[in-house]
Tab-separated table of C-alpha atoms in Angstrom:
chain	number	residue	atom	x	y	z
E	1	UNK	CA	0.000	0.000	0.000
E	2	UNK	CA	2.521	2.211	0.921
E	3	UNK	CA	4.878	1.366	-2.329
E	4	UNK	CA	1.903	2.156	-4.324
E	5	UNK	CA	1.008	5.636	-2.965
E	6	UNK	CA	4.598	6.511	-3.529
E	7	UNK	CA	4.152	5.218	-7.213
E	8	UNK	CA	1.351	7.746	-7.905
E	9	UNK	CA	3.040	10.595	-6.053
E	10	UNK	CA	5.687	10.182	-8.760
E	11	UNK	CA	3.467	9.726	-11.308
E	12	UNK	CA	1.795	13.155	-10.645
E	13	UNK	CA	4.961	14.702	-9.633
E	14	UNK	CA	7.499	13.933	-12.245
E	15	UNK	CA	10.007	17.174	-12.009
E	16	UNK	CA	10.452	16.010	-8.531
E	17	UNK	CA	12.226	13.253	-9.932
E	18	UNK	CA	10.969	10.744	-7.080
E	19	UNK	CA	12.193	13.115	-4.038
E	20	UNK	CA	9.059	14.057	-3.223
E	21	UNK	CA	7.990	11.448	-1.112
E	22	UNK	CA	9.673	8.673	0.760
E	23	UNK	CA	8.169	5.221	1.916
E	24	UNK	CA	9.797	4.895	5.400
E	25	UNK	CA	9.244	1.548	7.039
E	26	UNK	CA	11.232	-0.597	9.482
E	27	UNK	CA	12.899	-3.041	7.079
E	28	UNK	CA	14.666	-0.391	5.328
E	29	UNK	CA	17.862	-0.534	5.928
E	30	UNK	CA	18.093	3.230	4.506
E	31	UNK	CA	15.816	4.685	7.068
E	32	UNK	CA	17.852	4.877	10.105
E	33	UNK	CA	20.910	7.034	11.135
E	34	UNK	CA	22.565	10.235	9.643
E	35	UNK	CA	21.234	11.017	6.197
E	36	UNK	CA	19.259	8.301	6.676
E	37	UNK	CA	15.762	8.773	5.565
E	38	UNK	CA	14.297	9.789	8.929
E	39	UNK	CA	17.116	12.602	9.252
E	40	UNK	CA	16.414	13.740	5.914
E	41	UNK	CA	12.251	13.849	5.959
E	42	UNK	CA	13.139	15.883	9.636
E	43	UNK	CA	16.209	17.905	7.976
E	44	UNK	CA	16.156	18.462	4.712
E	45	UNK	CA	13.626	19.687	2.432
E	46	UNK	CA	13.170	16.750	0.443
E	47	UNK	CA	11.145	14.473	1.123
E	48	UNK	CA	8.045	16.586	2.079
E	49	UNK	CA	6.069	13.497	2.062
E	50	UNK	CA	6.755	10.501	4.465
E	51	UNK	CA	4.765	7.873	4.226
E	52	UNK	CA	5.034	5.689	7.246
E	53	UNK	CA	4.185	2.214	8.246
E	54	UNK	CA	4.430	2.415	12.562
E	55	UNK	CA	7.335	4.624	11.936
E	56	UNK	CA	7.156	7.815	12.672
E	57	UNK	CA	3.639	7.914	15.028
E	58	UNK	CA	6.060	8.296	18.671
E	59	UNK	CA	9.426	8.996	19.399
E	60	UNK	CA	10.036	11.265	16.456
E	61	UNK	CA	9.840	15.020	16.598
E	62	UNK	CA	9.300	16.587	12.976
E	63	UNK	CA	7.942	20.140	14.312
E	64	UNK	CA	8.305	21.195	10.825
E	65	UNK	CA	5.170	18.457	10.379
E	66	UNK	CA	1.512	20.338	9.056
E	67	UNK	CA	-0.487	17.797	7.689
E	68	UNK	CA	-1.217	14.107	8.407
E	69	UNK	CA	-2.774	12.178	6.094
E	70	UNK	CA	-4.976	8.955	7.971
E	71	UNK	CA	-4.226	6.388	5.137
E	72	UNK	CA	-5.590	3.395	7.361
E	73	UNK	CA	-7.952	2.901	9.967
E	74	UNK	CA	-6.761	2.873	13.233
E	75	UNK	CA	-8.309	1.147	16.289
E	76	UNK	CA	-5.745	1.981	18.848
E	77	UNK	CA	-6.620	4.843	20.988
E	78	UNK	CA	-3.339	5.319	22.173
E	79	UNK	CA	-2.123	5.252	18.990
E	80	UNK	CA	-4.197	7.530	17.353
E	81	UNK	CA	-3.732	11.207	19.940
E	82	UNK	CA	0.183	10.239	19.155
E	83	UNK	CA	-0.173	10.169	15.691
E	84	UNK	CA	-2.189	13.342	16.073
E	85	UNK	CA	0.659	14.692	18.339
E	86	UNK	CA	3.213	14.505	15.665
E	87	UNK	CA	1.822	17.635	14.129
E	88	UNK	CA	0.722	19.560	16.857
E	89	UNK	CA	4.648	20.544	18.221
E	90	UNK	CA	5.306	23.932	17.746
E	91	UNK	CA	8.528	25.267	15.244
E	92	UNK	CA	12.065	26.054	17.600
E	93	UNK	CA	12.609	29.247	16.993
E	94	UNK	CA	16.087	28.823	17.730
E	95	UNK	CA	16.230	25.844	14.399
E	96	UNK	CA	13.940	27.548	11.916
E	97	UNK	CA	14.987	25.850	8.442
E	98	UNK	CA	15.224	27.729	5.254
E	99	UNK	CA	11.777	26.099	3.891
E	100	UNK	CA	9.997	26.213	7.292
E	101	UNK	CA	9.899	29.483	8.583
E	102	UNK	CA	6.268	29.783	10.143
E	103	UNK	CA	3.970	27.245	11.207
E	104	UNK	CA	0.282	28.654	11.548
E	105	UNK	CA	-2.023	26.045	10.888
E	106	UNK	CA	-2.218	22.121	11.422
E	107	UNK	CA	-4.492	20.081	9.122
E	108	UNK	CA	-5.354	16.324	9.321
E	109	UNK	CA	-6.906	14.632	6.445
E	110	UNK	CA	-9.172	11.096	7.500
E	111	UNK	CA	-9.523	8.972	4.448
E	112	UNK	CA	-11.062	6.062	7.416
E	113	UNK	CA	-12.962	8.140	9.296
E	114	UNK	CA	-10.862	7.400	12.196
E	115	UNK	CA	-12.199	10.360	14.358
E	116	UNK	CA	-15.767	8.942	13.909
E	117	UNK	CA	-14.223	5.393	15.076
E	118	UNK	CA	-13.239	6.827	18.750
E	119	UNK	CA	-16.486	8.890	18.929
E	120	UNK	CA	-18.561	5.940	19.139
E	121	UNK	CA	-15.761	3.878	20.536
E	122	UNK	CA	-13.962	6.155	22.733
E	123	UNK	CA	-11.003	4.152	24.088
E	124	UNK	CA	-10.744	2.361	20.859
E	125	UNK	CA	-10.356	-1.801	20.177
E	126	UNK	CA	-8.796	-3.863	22.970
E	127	UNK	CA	-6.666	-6.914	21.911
E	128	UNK	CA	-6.704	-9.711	23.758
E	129	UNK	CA	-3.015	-11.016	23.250
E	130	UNK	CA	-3.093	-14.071	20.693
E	131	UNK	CA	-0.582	-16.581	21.175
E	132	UNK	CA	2.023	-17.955	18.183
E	133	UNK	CA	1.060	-20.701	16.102
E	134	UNK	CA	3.980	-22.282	16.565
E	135	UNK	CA	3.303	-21.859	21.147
E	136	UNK	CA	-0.215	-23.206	19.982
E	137	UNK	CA	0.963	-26.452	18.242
E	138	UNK	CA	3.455	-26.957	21.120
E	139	UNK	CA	1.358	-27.062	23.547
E	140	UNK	CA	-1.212	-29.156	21.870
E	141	UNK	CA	1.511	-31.887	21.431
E	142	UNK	CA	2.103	-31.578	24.782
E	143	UNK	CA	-1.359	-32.064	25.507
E	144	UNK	CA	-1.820	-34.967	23.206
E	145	UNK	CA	1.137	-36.788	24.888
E	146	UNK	CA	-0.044	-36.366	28.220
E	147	UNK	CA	-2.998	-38.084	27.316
E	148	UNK	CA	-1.353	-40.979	25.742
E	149	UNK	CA	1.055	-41.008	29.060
E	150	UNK	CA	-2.076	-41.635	30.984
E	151	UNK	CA	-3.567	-43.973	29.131
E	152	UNK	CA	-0.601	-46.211	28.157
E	153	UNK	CA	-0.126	-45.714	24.492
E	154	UNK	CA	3.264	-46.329	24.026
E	155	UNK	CA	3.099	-45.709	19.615
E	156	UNK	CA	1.427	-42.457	20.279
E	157	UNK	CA	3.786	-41.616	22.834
E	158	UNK	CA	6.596	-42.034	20.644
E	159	UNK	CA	5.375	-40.479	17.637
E	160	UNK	CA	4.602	-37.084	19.913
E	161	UNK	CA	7.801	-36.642	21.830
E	162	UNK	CA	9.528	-37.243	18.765
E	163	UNK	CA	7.333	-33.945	17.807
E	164	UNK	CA	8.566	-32.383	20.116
E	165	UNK	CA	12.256	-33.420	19.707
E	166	UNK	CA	11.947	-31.959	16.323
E	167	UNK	CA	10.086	-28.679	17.407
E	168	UNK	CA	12.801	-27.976	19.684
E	169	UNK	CA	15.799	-28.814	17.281
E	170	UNK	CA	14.400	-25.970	15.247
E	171	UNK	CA	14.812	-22.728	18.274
E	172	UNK	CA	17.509	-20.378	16.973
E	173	UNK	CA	20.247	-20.614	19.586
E	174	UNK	CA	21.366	-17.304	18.672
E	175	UNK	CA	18.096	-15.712	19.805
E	176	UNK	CA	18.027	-13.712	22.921
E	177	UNK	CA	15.018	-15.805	24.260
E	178	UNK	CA	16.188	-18.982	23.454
E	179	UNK	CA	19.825	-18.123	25.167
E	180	UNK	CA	18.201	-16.566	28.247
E	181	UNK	CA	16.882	-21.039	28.675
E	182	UNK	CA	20.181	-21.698	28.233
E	183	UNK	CA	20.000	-24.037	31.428
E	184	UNK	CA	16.314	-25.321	30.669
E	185	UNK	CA	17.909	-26.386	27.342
E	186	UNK	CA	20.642	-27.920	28.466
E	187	UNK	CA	18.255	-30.375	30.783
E	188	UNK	CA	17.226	-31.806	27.689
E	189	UNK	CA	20.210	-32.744	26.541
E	190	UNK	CA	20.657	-34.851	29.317
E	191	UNK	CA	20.565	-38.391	28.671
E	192	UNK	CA	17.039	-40.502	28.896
E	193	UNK	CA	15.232	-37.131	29.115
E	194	UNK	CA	13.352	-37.960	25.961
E	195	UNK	CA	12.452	-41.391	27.103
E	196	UNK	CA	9.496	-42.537	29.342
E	197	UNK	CA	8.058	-38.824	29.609
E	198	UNK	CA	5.973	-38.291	32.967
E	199	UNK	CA	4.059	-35.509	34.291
E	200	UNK	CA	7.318	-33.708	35.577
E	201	UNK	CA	8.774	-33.612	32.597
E	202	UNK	CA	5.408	-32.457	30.554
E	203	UNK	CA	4.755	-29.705	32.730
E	204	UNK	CA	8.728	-28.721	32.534
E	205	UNK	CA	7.972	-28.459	28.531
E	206	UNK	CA	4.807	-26.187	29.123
E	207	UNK	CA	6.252	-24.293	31.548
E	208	UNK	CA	9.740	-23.130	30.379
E	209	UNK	CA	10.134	-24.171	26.779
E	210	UNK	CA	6.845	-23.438	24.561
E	211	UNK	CA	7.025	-19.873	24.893
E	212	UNK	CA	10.269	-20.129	23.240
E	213	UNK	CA	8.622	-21.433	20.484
E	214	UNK	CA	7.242	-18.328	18.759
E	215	UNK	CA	10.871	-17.312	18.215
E	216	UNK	CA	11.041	-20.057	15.570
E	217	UNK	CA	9.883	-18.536	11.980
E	218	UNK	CA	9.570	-19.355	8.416
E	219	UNK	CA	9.084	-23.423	9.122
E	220	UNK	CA	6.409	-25.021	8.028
E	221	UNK	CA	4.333	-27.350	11.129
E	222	UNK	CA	2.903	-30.770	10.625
């Protein structure tokens, strides 16, 4: 979405040579730093236009800012009075820059009727915090083997704790999370751990190790 209003910006803005306006999003390696693309949309007078995907809505002071442009529809109330901050700060008089002398006037354009949102829902959606697929199927395993524990199926046993053995060989070790159960790791290295799985070692799994599991991306489950 973003990519695409860019596309037409240049489109109707040709002599601009594609300065106008800047796409600024987190996996941009060219938005961060000095002359980065941050520094220059704050800086410089080129970009004029930043569009932003969670970028620039807190933590970022652009007082030369006069018009935000709602191009999505957002449920977060919080959210929202900081994006509407970002143009309300007042020019330094002290840092005026050449193409930003005077700053009268503050207009915000709602393509998603936003403001209507939070007057009939005035503090906005709340989320209730979803877990990871990959915590989800963890835990299900888990579930499914204590089960077959408790009712002596030895083949179904097998089949899910060597799930789980396979879930686990796929944590990135490198990942802060997974090194901070360095220890809780390490126990299941230990020899026979995998082997006649009991309560103990069930609720060990649900309790210390399936959280870790929504560090592990790009796989698919079975």
């Amino acid at each position: 979405h973003a990519f695409r209003m860019k596309e037409i910006f240049d489109q109707f803005y040709p002599q601009y040579r594609g300065e106008l306006a800047k796409v600024i999003v987190s996996e941009d390696p060219r938005v961060y730093g000095r002359g980065g693309l941050i520094d220059q949309f704050k800086n410089n007078d080129m970009p004029r236009i930043a569009i932003s995907v969670d970028m620039l809505d807190t933590g970022i002071d652009v007082r030369e800012v006069v018009n935000l442009v709602f191009a999505k529809p957002v449920f977060s109330y919080t959210k929202f009075w900081q994006m509407i901050g970002r143009g309300t700060r007042l020019l330094d008089e002290n840092n005026l820059k050449t193409w930003c002398l005077e700053k009268d006037h503050f207009l915000i354009i709602d393509f998603w009727d936003n403001f209507e949102y939070f007057k009939v829902n005035s503090q906005g959606r709340v989320n209730n915090p979803q877990l990871a697929l990959p915590v989800r199927f963890f835990r299900t395993i888990l579930d499914k083997l204590e089960v077959a524990v408790a009712k002596d199926l030895p083949d179904i046993v097998r089949k899910e704790t060597e799930r789980l053995q396979a879930m686990v060989a796929l944590l990135p070790r490198q990942d802060i999370l997974v090194k901070d159960r360095a220890a809780e790791l390490e126990r299941m290295q230990e020899k026979g751990f995998w082997n006649n799985p009991d309560e103990d070692k069930i609720d060990f799994l649900r309790e210390h190790i399936a959280l870790l599991m929504k560090t592990v991306a790009g796989v698919d489950f079975w």
